[in-house]
Each structure stands twice: as structure tokens, then as C-alpha cells.
Coordinates of C-alpha atoms and ligand atoms in Angstrom, one line a residue:
X1 CA 25.9 -41.9 -133.2
X2 CA 22.3 -42.9 -133.1
X3 CA 19.7 -40.3 -132.4
X4 CA 16.4 -40.6 -130.6
X5 CA 13.2 -40.0 -132.6
X6 CA 12.2 -36.3 -132.3
X7 CA 8.7 -35.1 -133.0
X8 CA 8.1 -34.5 -136.6
X9 CA 8.4 -30.8 -137.5
X10 CA 4.8 -29.8 -138.0
X11 CA 3.4 -26.4 -137.8
X12 CA 0.3 -27.6 -136.0
X13 CA -2.5 -29.3 -137.9
X14 CA -1.4 -29.0 -141.5
X15 CA -4.0 -26.5 -142.6
X16 CA -4.4 -24.6 -139.3
X17 CA -2.6 -21.9 -137.5
X18 CA -3.3 -21.8 -133.8
X19 CA -4.1 -19.4 -131.1
X20 CA -3.4 -21.0 -127.7
X21 CA -5.5 -19.7 -124.9
X22 CA -4.2 -20.7 -121.4
X23 CA -7.0 -20.5 -118.8
X24 CA -5.7 -20.2 -115.3
X25 CA -2.7 -18.4 -116.7
X26 CA -1.7 -16.9 -113.4
X27 CA -1.4 -20.3 -111.7
X28 CA 1.4 -22.6 -110.8
X29 CA 0.9 -25.2 -113.6
X30 CA 0.8 -22.5 -116.3
X31 CA 4.0 -20.9 -115.0
X32 CA 5.9 -24.1 -114.3
X33 CA 4.9 -26.3 -117.2
X34 CA 2.6 -24.8 -119.8
X35 CA 4.5 -21.6 -120.7
X36 CA 7.9 -23.2 -120.6
X37 CA 6.6 -26.0 -122.8
X38 CA 5.1 -23.5 -125.3
X39 CA 8.4 -21.7 -125.3
X40 CA 10.4 -24.9 -125.8
X41 CA 8.2 -25.7 -128.9
X42 CA 8.6 -22.2 -130.2
X43 CA 12.4 -22.1 -129.7
X44 CA 12.9 -25.4 -131.5
X45 CA 10.5 -24.4 -134.3
X46 CA 7.9 -27.0 -133.6
X47 CA 5.4 -24.1 -133.1
X48 CA 4.5 -22.0 -136.1
X49 CA 6.2 -18.7 -135.6
X50 CA 2.9 -16.9 -136.1
X51 CA 1.1 -18.8 -133.3
X52 CA -0.3 -16.5 -130.7
X53 CA -0.7 -17.2 -127.0
X54 CA -3.4 -15.6 -124.8
X55 CA -3.4 -15.9 -121.0
X56 CA -6.7 -15.6 -119.1
X57 CA -7.2 -15.7 -115.3
X58 CA -8.9 -13.6 -112.5
X59 CA -5.7 -11.9 -111.4
X60 CA -5.3 -8.4 -112.8
X61 CA -1.9 -8.1 -114.6
X62 CA -0.4 -5.7 -117.0
X63 CA 1.6 -6.9 -120.0
X64 CA 4.9 -6.5 -118.1
X65 CA 3.8 -8.5 -115.1
X66 CA 2.3 -11.2 -117.3
X67 CA 5.6 -11.5 -119.3
X68 CA 7.4 -11.9 -115.9
X69 CA 5.0 -14.7 -115.0
X70 CA 5.4 -16.4 -118.4
X71 CA 9.2 -16.2 -118.2
X72 CA 9.7 -17.1 -114.5
X73 CA 10.5 -20.8 -115.0
X74 CA 11.9 -20.7 -118.5
X75 CA 15.5 -21.8 -118.4
X76 CA 17.8 -19.7 -120.7
X77 CA 21.1 -21.3 -121.4
X78 CA 22.4 -19.3 -124.3
X79 CA 22.2 -15.8 -125.8
X80 CA 20.1 -17.3 -128.6
X81 CA 17.6 -18.5 -125.9
X82 CA 17.4 -15.0 -124.5
X83 CA 16.7 -13.6 -128.0
X84 CA 14.1 -16.3 -128.7
X85 CA 12.3 -15.5 -125.4
X86 CA 12.1 -11.8 -126.4
X87 CA 10.5 -12.8 -129.7
X88 CA 8.2 -15.4 -127.9
X89 CA 6.9 -12.7 -125.4
X90 CA 5.8 -10.6 -128.4
X91 CA 3.3 -13.4 -129.2
X92 CA 1.8 -13.4 -125.7
X93 CA -1.0 -11.3 -124.3
X94 CA -3.2 -11.4 -121.3
X95 CA -6.8 -10.7 -120.5
X96 CA -8.3 -10.9 -117.0
X97 CA -11.8 -12.1 -116.1
X98 CA -13.9 -14.2 -113.9
X99 CA -14.5 -17.9 -114.6
X100 CA -18.4 -17.7 -114.5
X101 CA -19.2 -14.4 -116.2
X102 CA -20.4 -14.4 -119.8
X103 CA -19.4 -10.8 -120.2
X104 CA -15.8 -11.6 -119.3
X105 CA -15.7 -14.5 -121.8
X106 CA -17.2 -12.1 -124.4
X107 CA -14.3 -9.7 -123.8
X108 CA -12.0 -12.7 -124.2
X109 CA -13.7 -13.5 -127.5
X110 CA -13.1 -9.9 -128.7
X111 CA -9.5 -10.3 -127.8
X112 CA -9.2 -13.6 -129.6
X113 CA -10.8 -12.2 -132.7
X114 CA -8.4 -9.3 -132.8
X115 CA -5.4 -11.7 -132.4
X116 CA -6.8 -14.0 -135.1
X117 CA -7.3 -11.1 -137.5
X118 CA -3.7 -10.0 -137.0
X119 CA -2.1 -13.5 -137.2
X120 CA -4.5 -15.2 -139.6
X121 CA -5.0 -18.1 -137.2
X122 CA -7.9 -20.5 -137.8
X123 CA -7.8 -22.8 -134.8
X124 CA -8.1 -22.3 -131.0
X125 CA -6.5 -24.6 -128.4
X126 CA -7.9 -23.9 -125.0
X127 CA -5.6 -25.2 -122.3
X128 CA -7.4 -25.5 -118.9
X129 CA -4.7 -25.1 -116.3
X130 CA -7.5 -24.8 -113.7
X131 CA -8.6 -26.3 -110.4
X132 CA -11.4 -28.9 -110.8
X133 CA -14.0 -26.7 -109.0
X134 CA -14.1 -24.2 -112.0
X135 CA -13.6 -26.7 -114.7
X136 CA -17.3 -27.1 -115.8
X137 CA -18.2 -23.4 -115.3
X138 CA -15.3 -22.5 -117.6
X139 CA -16.0 -25.2 -120.2
X140 CA -19.7 -24.0 -120.2
X141 CA -18.7 -20.3 -120.7
X142 CA -16.2 -21.3 -123.4
X143 CA -18.9 -23.2 -125.3
X144 CA -21.4 -20.3 -125.0
X145 CA -19.0 -17.5 -125.9
X146 CA -15.9 -18.8 -127.6
X147 CA -16.7 -22.0 -129.4
X148 CA -16.5 -22.2 -133.2
X149 CA -16.5 -25.2 -135.6
X150 CA -14.8 -25.7 -138.9
X151 CA -18.1 -26.5 -140.5
X152 CA -19.9 -23.4 -139.3
X153 CA -17.1 -20.7 -139.2
X154 CA -14.0 -22.3 -140.5
X155 CA -12.4 -22.3 -137.0
X156 CA -11.3 -25.4 -135.2
X157 CA -11.7 -25.7 -131.4
X158 CA -9.7 -28.0 -129.1
X159 CA -9.6 -28.3 -125.4
X160 CA -6.8 -29.6 -123.2
X161 CA -8.0 -30.7 -119.8
X162 CA -5.7 -31.4 -116.8
X163 CA -6.3 -34.0 -114.0
X164 CA -7.9 -34.6 -111.6
X165 CA -10.6 -36.2 -113.7
X166 CA -13.0 -36.8 -110.7
X167 CA -12.5 -38.3 -107.3
X168 CA -14.0 -41.7 -108.0
X169 CA -16.1 -43.6 -110.6
X170 CA -19.2 -41.6 -109.9
X171 CA -17.7 -38.1 -110.0
X172 CA -15.6 -39.0 -113.0
X173 CA -18.7 -40.1 -114.9
X174 CA -20.6 -36.9 -113.9
X175 CA -17.7 -34.8 -115.1
X176 CA -17.5 -36.9 -118.3
X177 CA -21.3 -36.4 -118.9
X178 CA -21.1 -32.6 -118.3
X179 CA -18.0 -32.2 -120.5
X180 CA -19.4 -34.5 -123.1
X181 CA -22.6 -32.4 -123.4
X182 CA -20.4 -29.4 -124.3
X183 CA -17.5 -30.8 -126.4
X184 CA -17.1 -33.9 -128.6
X185 CA -14.7 -36.6 -127.5
X186 CA -12.4 -35.8 -130.5
X187 CA -12.2 -32.1 -129.3
X188 CA -11.1 -33.1 -125.8
X189 CA -7.4 -33.9 -124.9
X190 CA -7.2 -35.3 -121.3
X191 CA -3.5 -34.9 -120.2
X192 CA -1.7 -37.4 -118.2
X193 CA 1.8 -35.9 -118.5
X194 CA 3.4 -39.3 -117.9
X195 CA 2.2 -40.3 -121.4
X196 CA 4.5 -37.6 -122.8
X197 CA 7.6 -38.8 -121.0
X198 CA 10.3 -40.2 -123.4
X199 CA 10.7 -43.6 -121.7
X200 CA 6.9 -44.1 -121.4
X201 CA 6.6 -43.4 -125.2
X202 CA 9.4 -45.8 -125.7
X203 CA 7.5 -48.7 -124.2
X204 CA 5.6 -49.7 -127.3
X205 CA 8.9 -49.7 -129.3
X206 CA 10.7 -51.7 -126.8
X207 CA 7.9 -54.3 -126.6
X208 CA 6.7 -54.5 -130.2
X209 CA 9.9 -53.7 -132.2
X210 CA 12.2 -56.2 -130.4
X211 CA 11.6 -59.9 -130.9
X212 CA 13.9 -60.7 -127.9
X213 CA 11.6 -58.9 -125.6
X214 CA 8.3 -59.7 -127.3
X215 CA 8.6 -63.4 -126.9
X216 CA 9.3 -63.4 -123.1
X217 CA 6.7 -60.7 -122.2
X218 CA 4.2 -63.0 -120.5
X219 CA 3.5 -65.1 -117.4
X220 CA 5.6 -68.0 -118.7
X221 CA 8.8 -66.0 -118.3
X222 CA 7.9 -63.0 -116.0
X223 CA 7.5 -63.5 -112.3
X224 CA 6.5 -60.0 -111.2
X225 CA 6.4 -56.4 -112.3
X226 CA 7.1 -53.3 -110.1
X227 CA 6.2 -49.7 -111.2
X228 CA 7.7 -47.3 -108.8
X229 CA 7.4 -43.5 -108.4
X230 CA 9.5 -41.9 -105.7
X231 CA 9.8 -38.2 -104.8
X232 CA 12.2 -36.6 -102.4
X233 CA 10.0 -33.7 -101.7
X234 CA 6.9 -33.8 -99.5
X235 CA 3.7 -32.0 -100.0
X236 CA 5.2 -28.7 -99.0
X237 CA 3.0 -25.8 -99.9
X238 CA 0.1 -28.0 -101.2
X239 CA -0.8 -30.1 -98.2
X240 CA -4.4 -28.7 -98.1
X241 CA -4.9 -29.6 -101.7
X242 CA -3.2 -33.0 -101.4
X243 CA -5.2 -34.0 -98.4
X244 CA -8.4 -34.2 -100.4
X245 CA -6.8 -36.6 -102.8
X246 CA -4.0 -38.6 -101.3
X247 CA -1.1 -40.3 -103.2
X248 CA -3.3 -42.9 -104.9
X249 CA -5.4 -40.3 -106.7
X250 CA -2.4 -38.0 -107.2
X251 CA -0.1 -40.5 -108.9
X252 CA -1.1 -44.1 -108.8
X253 CA -4.6 -44.2 -110.4
X254 CA -3.4 -42.1 -113.3
X255 CA 0.4 -42.0 -114.0
X256 CA 1.3 -45.5 -112.7
X257 CA -1.8 -47.2 -114.2
X258 CA -1.1 -45.6 -117.6
X259 CA 2.4 -47.0 -117.5
X260 CA 0.9 -50.4 -116.5
X261 CA -1.5 -50.4 -119.4
X262 CA 1.4 -49.8 -121.8
X263 CA 3.5 -52.5 -120.2
X264 CA 0.7 -55.1 -120.2
X265 CA -1.5 -54.4 -123.3
X266 CA -1.7 -56.6 -126.3
X267 CA -0.1 -55.2 -129.6
X268 CA -2.5 -52.7 -131.2
X269 CA -3.7 -53.3 -134.7
X270 CA -2.0 -50.0 -135.8
X271 CA -0.4 -47.0 -134.1
X272 CA -3.6 -45.0 -134.6
X273 CA -4.8 -43.3 -131.4
X274 CA -8.0 -45.4 -131.4
X275 CA -6.3 -48.7 -131.9
X276 CA -3.7 -48.0 -129.2
X277 CA -6.4 -46.8 -126.7
X278 CA -8.6 -49.8 -127.5
X279 CA -5.9 -52.1 -126.3
X280 CA -5.2 -50.0 -123.2
X281 CA -8.8 -50.1 -122.2
X282 CA -9.1 -53.8 -122.9
X283 CA -6.2 -54.7 -120.6
X284 CA -7.6 -52.5 -117.8
X285 CA -10.9 -54.2 -118.1
X286 CA -9.2 -57.5 -117.2
X287 CA -8.1 -56.1 -113.8
X288 CA -10.5 -56.6 -110.9
X289 CA -10.7 -53.9 -108.2
X290 CA -7.8 -53.8 -105.7
X291 CA -8.4 -55.6 -102.4
X292 CA -7.5 -54.3 -99.0
X293 CA -5.1 -57.2 -98.4
X294 CA -3.0 -56.1 -101.3
X295 CA -2.5 -52.5 -100.2
X296 CA 0.1 -50.9 -97.9
X297 CA -0.3 -47.3 -96.9
X298 CA 2.2 -44.9 -95.3
X299 CA 2.3 -41.3 -94.1
X300 CA 5.5 -39.4 -93.6
X301 CA 6.6 -37.9 -90.3
X302 CA 9.5 -35.7 -89.5
X303 CA 13.0 -36.6 -90.9
X304 CA 15.3 -38.6 -88.6
X305 CA 17.3 -35.4 -87.9
X306 CA 14.1 -33.5 -87.2
X307 CA 14.9 -30.8 -89.8
X308 CA 12.2 -31.7 -92.3
X309 CA 8.6 -31.4 -91.1
X310 CA 6.1 -34.3 -91.1
X311 CA 2.9 -34.3 -93.2
X312 CA 0.8 -33.4 -90.2
X313 CA 3.0 -30.5 -89.3
X314 CA 1.6 -28.6 -92.3
X315 CA -1.0 -26.2 -91.0
X316 CA -3.2 -26.7 -94.1
X317 CA -3.5 -30.4 -93.4
X318 CA -6.5 -31.3 -91.1
X319 CA -5.4 -32.4 -87.6
X320 CA -5.0 -36.2 -87.4
X321 CA -5.5 -36.8 -91.2
X322 CA -5.1 -40.4 -92.3
X323 CA -4.4 -39.4 -95.9
X324 CA -1.7 -41.6 -97.4
X325 CA 1.5 -40.0 -98.8
X326 CA 2.8 -43.5 -99.7
X327 CA 1.0 -46.4 -101.2
X328 CA 1.9 -49.8 -102.6
X329 CA -0.8 -51.8 -104.3
X330 CA -0.8 -55.1 -106.1
X331 CA -3.0 -55.6 -109.2
X332 CA -3.6 -58.8 -111.2
X333 CA -4.6 -59.0 -114.8
X334 CA -6.9 -61.9 -115.5
X335 CA -6.0 -62.7 -119.0
X336 CA -4.1 -65.4 -120.8
X337 CA -0.8 -63.4 -121.0
X338 CA -0.7 -62.2 -117.3
X339 CA -2.8 -64.5 -115.1
X340 CA -1.0 -64.9 -111.8
X341 CA 1.7 -62.2 -112.4
X342 CA 1.6 -59.5 -109.6
X343 CA 1.9 -55.9 -110.9
X344 CA 3.1 -53.9 -107.9
X345 CA 2.5 -50.1 -108.1
X346 CA 4.4 -48.1 -105.5
X347 CA 4.5 -44.4 -105.0
X348 CA 5.4 -42.0 -102.3
X349 CA 6.5 -38.5 -101.4
X350 CA 9.3 -37.4 -99.0
X351 CA 11.3 -40.6 -99.8
X352 CA 15.1 -41.3 -100.0
X353 CA 15.4 -40.5 -103.7
X354 CA 13.6 -39.3 -106.8
X355 CA 13.0 -42.0 -109.4
X356 CA 10.3 -43.5 -111.6
X357 CA 11.1 -46.9 -112.9
X358 CA 9.5 -50.1 -114.3
X359 CA 11.2 -53.3 -113.0
X360 CA 10.3 -56.5 -114.8
X361 CA 11.6 -59.5 -112.9
X362 CA 11.9 -62.8 -114.6
X363 CA 11.4 -66.3 -113.1
X364 CA 14.3 -68.4 -111.7
X365 CA 16.3 -70.4 -114.2
X366 CA 15.0 -74.0 -113.9
X367 CA 17.4 -76.7 -112.9
X368 CA 20.5 -76.5 -110.6
X369 CA 23.4 -76.2 -113.0
X370 CA 24.6 -73.1 -111.1
X371 CA 23.9 -71.8 -107.6
X372 CA 23.5 -68.4 -106.2
X373 CA 22.0 -66.9 -109.4
X374 CA 20.1 -63.6 -109.4
X375 CA 17.0 -63.3 -111.5
X376 CA 17.1 -61.5 -114.8
X377 CA 15.4 -58.0 -114.7
X378 CA 14.6 -55.5 -117.3
X379 CA 14.6 -52.0 -115.8
X380 CA 13.2 -49.1 -117.7
X381 CA 14.2 -45.9 -115.9
X382 CA 11.7 -43.2 -116.7
X383 CA 13.4 -40.5 -114.7
X384 CA 15.9 -39.2 -113.8
X385 CA 18.8 -40.4 -116.0
X386 CA 16.7 -42.2 -118.6
X387 CA 17.9 -45.8 -119.2
X388 CA 17.0 -49.3 -120.1
X389 CA 19.1 -52.0 -118.5
X390 CA 18.9 -55.7 -118.4
X391 CA 20.3 -57.4 -115.4
X392 CA 21.8 -60.8 -116.4
X393 CA 24.3 -63.4 -115.2
X394 CA 27.7 -63.6 -116.7
X395 CA 30.9 -65.6 -116.2
X396 CA 33.2 -63.8 -113.9
X397 CA 36.3 -63.1 -116.0
X398 CA 39.3 -65.3 -115.1
X399 CA 40.0 -68.9 -114.4
X400 CA 37.0 -70.9 -113.1
X401 CA 33.3 -70.8 -113.7
X402 CA 32.0 -68.4 -111.2
X403 CA 28.9 -66.4 -112.1
X404 CA 28.6 -62.7 -111.6
X405 CA 25.6 -60.4 -112.0
X406 CA 26.1 -57.8 -114.7
X407 CA 24.0 -55.7 -117.1
X408 CA 23.3 -54.7 -120.6
X409 CA 23.1 -51.0 -120.1
X410 CA 21.5 -48.5 -122.4
X411 CA 22.0 -45.2 -120.5
X412 CA 20.7 -42.4 -122.6
X413 CA 23.3 -39.9 -121.3
X414 CA 26.1 -41.9 -122.9
X415 CA 24.4 -43.5 -125.9
X416 CA 22.3 -40.5 -127.1
X417 CA 24.4 -37.7 -125.7
X418 CA 23.8 -35.4 -128.7
X419 CA 20.0 -35.6 -128.4
X420 CA 17.7 -33.5 -126.3
X421 CA 14.9 -35.3 -124.6
X422 CA 11.8 -33.1 -124.9
X423 CA 9.8 -32.2 -121.8
X424 CA 6.6 -34.3 -121.4
X425 CA 4.4 -31.2 -121.8
X426 CA 6.1 -30.1 -125.0
X427 CA 5.5 -33.5 -126.5
X428 CA 1.8 -33.5 -125.5
X429 CA 1.0 -30.0 -126.5
X430 CA 2.5 -30.7 -129.9
X431 CA 0.4 -33.8 -130.2
X432 CA -2.7 -31.8 -129.4
X433 CA -1.8 -29.2 -132.0
X434 CA -1.3 -32.0 -134.5
X435 CA -4.7 -33.6 -133.6
X436 CA -3.0 -36.8 -132.3
X437 CA -4.9 -38.4 -129.4
X438 CA -2.7 -41.4 -128.9
X439 CA -1.1 -40.1 -125.8
X440 CA -4.2 -38.6 -124.2
X441 CA -6.7 -40.4 -122.0
X442 CA -10.0 -41.5 -123.6
X443 CA -13.2 -41.4 -121.6
X444 CA -13.7 -45.2 -121.4
X445 CA -10.0 -45.6 -120.3
X446 CA -10.8 -43.3 -117.4
X447 CA -13.9 -45.3 -116.5
X448 CA -12.0 -48.6 -116.5
X449 CA -9.2 -47.0 -114.3
X450 CA -11.7 -45.7 -111.7
X451 CA -13.4 -49.1 -111.5
X452 CA -10.2 -50.6 -110.4
X453 CA -9.5 -48.0 -107.7
X454 CA -12.9 -46.8 -106.4
X455 CA -13.7 -49.6 -103.9
X456 CA -10.3 -49.3 -102.2
X457 CA -10.4 -45.5 -102.2
X458 CA -13.8 -45.6 -100.5
X459 CA -12.4 -47.9 -97.8
X460 CA -9.4 -45.5 -97.3
X461 CA -11.7 -42.5 -97.3
X462 CA -13.7 -44.1 -94.5
X463 CA -10.4 -44.3 -92.5
X464 CA -10.5 -48.1 -92.4
X465 CA -6.7 -48.4 -93.2
X466 CA -4.2 -46.7 -90.9
X467 CA -1.2 -45.4 -92.8
X468 CA 2.1 -46.7 -91.4
X469 CA 4.4 -43.8 -90.4
X470 CA 7.7 -43.3 -92.1
X471 CA 10.5 -40.8 -91.7
X472 CA 10.9 -38.0 -94.2
X473 CA 13.8 -39.0 -96.5
X474 CA 13.5 -42.8 -95.8
X475 CA 12.7 -45.7 -98.1
X476 CA 9.1 -45.6 -97.0
X477 CA 7.0 -47.4 -94.4
X478 CA 8.3 -50.4 -92.6
X479 CA 7.0 -53.4 -94.5
X480 CA 7.6 -52.3 -98.1
X481 CA 10.4 -54.9 -98.6
X482 CA 8.1 -57.6 -97.1
X483 CA 5.2 -56.4 -99.3
X484 CA 7.2 -56.8 -102.5
X485 CA 8.7 -60.1 -101.3
X486 CA 5.2 -61.4 -100.6
X487 CA 4.3 -60.8 -104.2
X488 CA 7.3 -62.6 -105.5
X489 CA 10.1 -60.0 -105.8
X490 CA 13.5 -61.6 -105.0
X491 CA 16.5 -59.4 -104.4
X492 CA 19.0 -62.2 -105.2
X493 CA 22.0 -63.5 -103.3
X494 CA 24.6 -61.5 -105.1
X495 CA 25.2 -57.9 -104.2
X496 CA 25.1 -55.7 -107.3
X497 CA 26.9 -52.5 -107.8
X498 CA 26.6 -50.5 -110.9
X499 CA 30.0 -49.4 -112.2
X500 CA 28.7 -45.9 -113.2
X501 CA 31.1 -45.8 -116.2
X502 CA 33.2 -43.2 -114.6
X503 CA 36.5 -42.9 -112.6
X504 CA 34.3 -42.9 -109.5
X505 CA 33.2 -46.3 -110.6
X506 CA 36.7 -47.8 -110.7
X507 CA 38.5 -49.2 -107.7
X508 CA 42.2 -48.6 -107.0
X509 CA 43.3 -51.2 -109.5
X510 CA 41.2 -49.6 -112.2
X511 CA 38.8 -52.4 -112.4
X512 CA 35.1 -51.8 -112.4
X513 CA 33.7 -52.1 -108.9
X514 CA 31.2 -54.6 -110.2
X515 CA 34.0 -57.2 -110.3
X516 CA 34.4 -56.9 -106.6
X517 CA 30.9 -58.5 -106.1
X518 CA 30.7 -61.6 -104.1
X519 CA 29.8 -64.6 -106.3
X520 CA 29.3 -68.3 -105.8
Ligands
LIG1 N1 22.0 -47.3 -116.9 C1 21.7 -47.0 -115.6 O1 21.4 -45.9 -115.3 C2 22.0 -48.1 -114.6 C3 21.8 -47.8 -113.3 N2 22.0 -48.7 -112.4 C4 21.9 -48.2 -111.0 O2 22.6 -49.2 -110.2 C5 21.9 -49.3 -109.0 C6 21.5 -50.7 -108.7 O3 20.6 -51.0 -109.7 P1 19.5 -52.2 -109.6 O4 20.1 -53.5 -109.6 O5 18.5 -52.0 -110.6 O6 18.9 -51.9 -108.2 P2 18.9 -52.9 -106.9 O7 18.6 -54.3 -107.5 O8 20.1 -52.7 -106.1 O9 17.7 -52.4 -106.1 C7 16.6 -52.0 -106.8 C8 15.3 -52.7 -106.3 O10 15.4 -53.2 -105.0 C9 14.7 -52.4 -104.0 N3 15.6 -52.2 -102.9 C10 16.6 -51.3 -102.7 N4 17.2 -51.4 -101.5 C11 16.5 -52.4 -100.9 C12 16.6 -53.0 -99.6 N5 17.5 -52.6 -98.7 N6 15.7 -54.0 -99.2 C13 14.8 -54.4 -100.1 N7 14.6 -53.9 -101.4 C14 15.5 -52.9 -101.7 C15 14.4 -51.2 -104.7 O11 13.2 -50.7 -104.2 P3 12.8 -49.2 -104.0 O12 13.3 -48.5 -105.2 O13 11.3 -49.4 -104.0 O14 13.4 -48.7 -102.8 C16 14.3 -51.6 -106.2 O15 13.1 -52.2 -106.4 C17 20.7 -48.4 -109.0 O16 21.0 -47.2 -108.5 C18 20.5 -48.2 -110.5 O17 19.8 -47.1 -110.8 C19 22.2 -50.0 -112.7 C20 22.4 -50.3 -114.0 C21 22.3 -49.4 -115.1
LIG2 O1 0.8 -35.2 -111.4 C1 1.7 -35.1 -110.5 O2 3.0 -35.4 -110.8 C2 4.0 -34.8 -110.1 C3 5.3 -35.5 -110.5 O3 5.6 -35.3 -111.9 P1 7.0 -35.4 -112.4 O4 6.9 -35.1 -113.9 O5 7.8 -34.3 -111.7 O6 7.5 -36.7 -112.1 C4 3.8 -34.9 -108.6 O7 4.8 -34.2 -107.9 C5 2.5 -34.3 -108.3 O8 2.2 -34.5 -106.9 C6 1.4 -35.0 -109.1 O9 0.2 -34.3 -108.9

């Protein structure tokens, strides 16, 4: 049985023991992602057992309430997990304070110093799980009251920053300038949690460690690429926040574009963070801004049965808002490898299913030896049910020479069933502790990304594109199939059913359902 690569066991930066300070510790992100990820690392011994965790936020909480908050989303499967959580909570403490008061950050400093004295830690990782409005005030207060350097005091400081990194090119640059005046680029870790997902991290290996993929990864062989993000849930509970941003800023400009850059970049000189990020920036700079003609927007309404509310039914959403909850956009990369190949990014909320996938569709087979062929596709399923499958034509078993569509299927659940896939946040926090920037967004990468999206976002913000309504729980707005077809995606003549590798996937005769497919 093969095993997937697990992060190297490293107790943080080799010579440093960390105190992790979570700012915004009372919030949603901290409770749903940050604390569970820190616990996951602790439990699996990727975090030094002497690491200390301090929460900081405005809400007043005693230790018991804080522990309840830390534990709320931690899943405990075994008795050993329960025991580990009790040990983990002993490492956690909380301090309340405002986000713009020096005296409160001085109190935090006293708390950190006490913790450092007791644990012997020599490095601080500040994790900003905060809304963008307090981002710079907090960074300024930290720099004034809690910043140390290895050179001056033997203490290392690192800062993890969460998106959104601005609203457009201008605001992102302003944020970058203000943050850059406080911290060095090598102290900043901008999180795009999609870069911590197993299948996104797998992209470089698939591309650059397989000669069979490497040699066809270009415009000569590939017809079009789709990167799709679908969520079943709507904006429930965060409509007010979401309305300021819309789906393009929420998902497409960051998560999907990061995936695109890994799919499309040239091989890096080495796996070093700077070499990888140099290539990602380079490919983004070959992409001109998205034009209106290559965009389709949607906004969800009530579900067909009327049970699920529409986006505009949310009282926190401004009346008559045109904010898109669905977007499809086609980008082109004007370089030798990709010229003319459409990269379609699609994302939406309140859709028929949850999935994130990369679908690389190849050109038609030249000539007319066979008819009714479907195109080859490489599909990389990021989530759920991680998989890589290659759709290909095969001879239908039996007498005759009929073709049938089939697949080479690498489903992680059956191939790597003894391996645990780490949560994206676990992987990224470990990288930050280890000082590895490869899977974090560099400032010039951000700049290149905003250049692609800012003009179309301005057009959308002016209300110049009406979103097409779609029902909650549907495939998206009418026109999506035509949109992808316009940019070259062909569904093929043969119906394709995945046999599922289970009894449910067999028909009455015990044959895989796949063989019931109609072929030429
Ligand atoms: N290892 C694994 O896990 C494997 C799983 N499978 C599963 O088998 C099933 C079929 O796989 P696959 O061949 O890749 O998918 P299909 O080719 O059936 O369809 C996928 C693509 O076509 C689009 N699409 C779906 N329905 C329509 C429609 N009615 N009109 C136009 N476009 C449509 C989808 O778009 P959109 O998503 O945007 O709606 C998507 O881009 C999937 O559920 C897949 O996950 C297959 C092989 C291996
Ligand atoms: O950043 C975001 O991502 C989530 C989806 O993340 P996932 O890991 O669950 O796929 C999305 O729901 C949210 O709107 C967005 O801000």
C-alpha cells in the first residue's frame, strides 16, 4: 500500500520554540479553523509539545469559556483524542483587549513574556483571524508593543494574515504599503487556504514528476481548462459581509486563480518558495484583464420548492443588490504554452452539489478512424473525495470494435485508505512555523492577480452587469452550459456513468454500469 507524503515531523523552525498568538480568537475563523488546526498538529505531534497558544480578542472570557470556544469545532473520535484535547487546553490561555489601545497590547506583551518564561519559547507567530477593518490598527499595535527580532532580542516574529487582501488593485497596494512599513515580506505569511489543500499541493508533482502529463500540458494537446468551485450552502448568516465582496472577490480572484497559476506555470528552477512564486507571478503577468464578454454572473433566488431562501431574502443584504453569488469567467494566457486555450473559472454558492475540481479537456483525435469519440479529460478532484481520473476511450469488451468511454481512476479513498489527508490550515500553519513561504501568497503575486480582476470588478460594482437569477440548489444560472460550450468544452456523444466501485455501481448481472453505456 502506497502512502501519501505527510509533512515532515518538525518541531517548528529547528532552533525555535513557538508561542502562537491568535488575534480575533473569539471569532468564527478562529473557532472553526485555527484552533482545530492547531489541535490537529498538536495531536499528531507536528507541534512541539511545549508550544503555547494565546487567544486575544475584545470579548471578555474566563478560561473555561475560552476553552469551550477552542474546543467547539474540534472533532474527537477516540478516547486518545479526548485525552489529547485536555492536554492541549492546558497550553491555551486568553487575554482580552481592544484592537487599537497600546495599553491592551502592553498587557498582552506581559502575558506573552510570562508564557515565554515558563515555556522557554523564542518565537512568536501572530495569527490575524480578524476583519480587514482592524487589520492595520492591529499590525501597528503589534509592531509598537509586541515585536521583537532575532538580531536584537533573540526572538523571532512571524505574522499570518487572512484574506481579503484588499478590494481591488488600489486598496491592495495601500494595504501592502502599510503592512510593508511594519513587517518585512519574509515575516508575512498571506494565507490562501486552497494552497494548503492536498490536491492543490499535488499539482506540481502531477505535472513535473510525470513525463506522460508533462509532454501534453500545452496548447498543442489541450483544448480548454475548467476550474470549478461549487457550494451547496448559500451565504446564510454572512449575507451582509458577502454583499460587499461578491463571489469573484470571495473565491475566484484568490482560490481559483491560485489553482490556475499552479496548473499553468512553467516548471520552477527549484522547489524553493521564491522559485515557485517567481513562476506563479510570471504566468499571471501573461493574463490580460478579463473582459465583460467573457463573464457570466448569477444570483440565487429561492429553491424550486420554496423552502430555501433567496439571496435577497437575507435581511442583511441591501434591497435590490446586484452582487453575484455565481460567476463564470474565461481567462487567456498569452504565452507560447497556452496561447488560445480558454481557462474557465466557475464558482457559485447555493448550487446542486459541493465540489472543487480542475477539468483539463484535450483536443479531438485527428482523423476519422472511429466515430462518436469523447475527448480525453484529466480531472483533478480537489474536494470532496479527492481523486485524479483520466477519461479515455477503450474497446468495449466483447466481439466487435465498439469504443467505450472509461477512466483511469485514482480515487484516494481506495488507493490511500490508510492515510489521513491533513486539513489545509494544518498544513499551512506548519509551513509558517517551519518558515516555508512556498504555499503563501507573495505581494507581487497579489498585485498581478488584482490587475486581472480589477477592471471587471469595477464594471460589476457600477451595476453594469445584471446577474442572471438561478434557483437555490440548481446547477447555476441558465446559460452556463452555453458559456462553457462557447469556450470549447464538449460533453461528448457517449453518456458516461462512473461505476463507483461498489455494489451500488453494479447492475443486476454484476457488470459495472459503465458497460451499459451507449457506444457507436
Ligand atoms: N475517482 C472518482 O472519484 C471518479 C468520479 N467520477 C464521477 O463520475 C461522475 C461523472 O464524471 P465526469 O465524467 O467527470 O463528469 P461528466 O462528464 O458527467 O460531467 C462533468 C462536467 O460536465 C458538466 N455538466 C454536468 N451536467 C451537465 C449538463 N447537463 N449540461 C452541460 N454540462 C454538464 C459539469 O459541469 P458543472 O460541474 O459545472 O455542473 C462538469 O464540467 C461524476 O460524478 C464524477 O465525480 C468519475 C470518475 C472517477
Ligand atoms: O474563502 C472561502 O472559502 C470557503 C470555502 O472553503 P472550503 O475549504 O470549505 O472549500 C467559502 O465558503 C467562503 O465563502 C470563502 O470566503
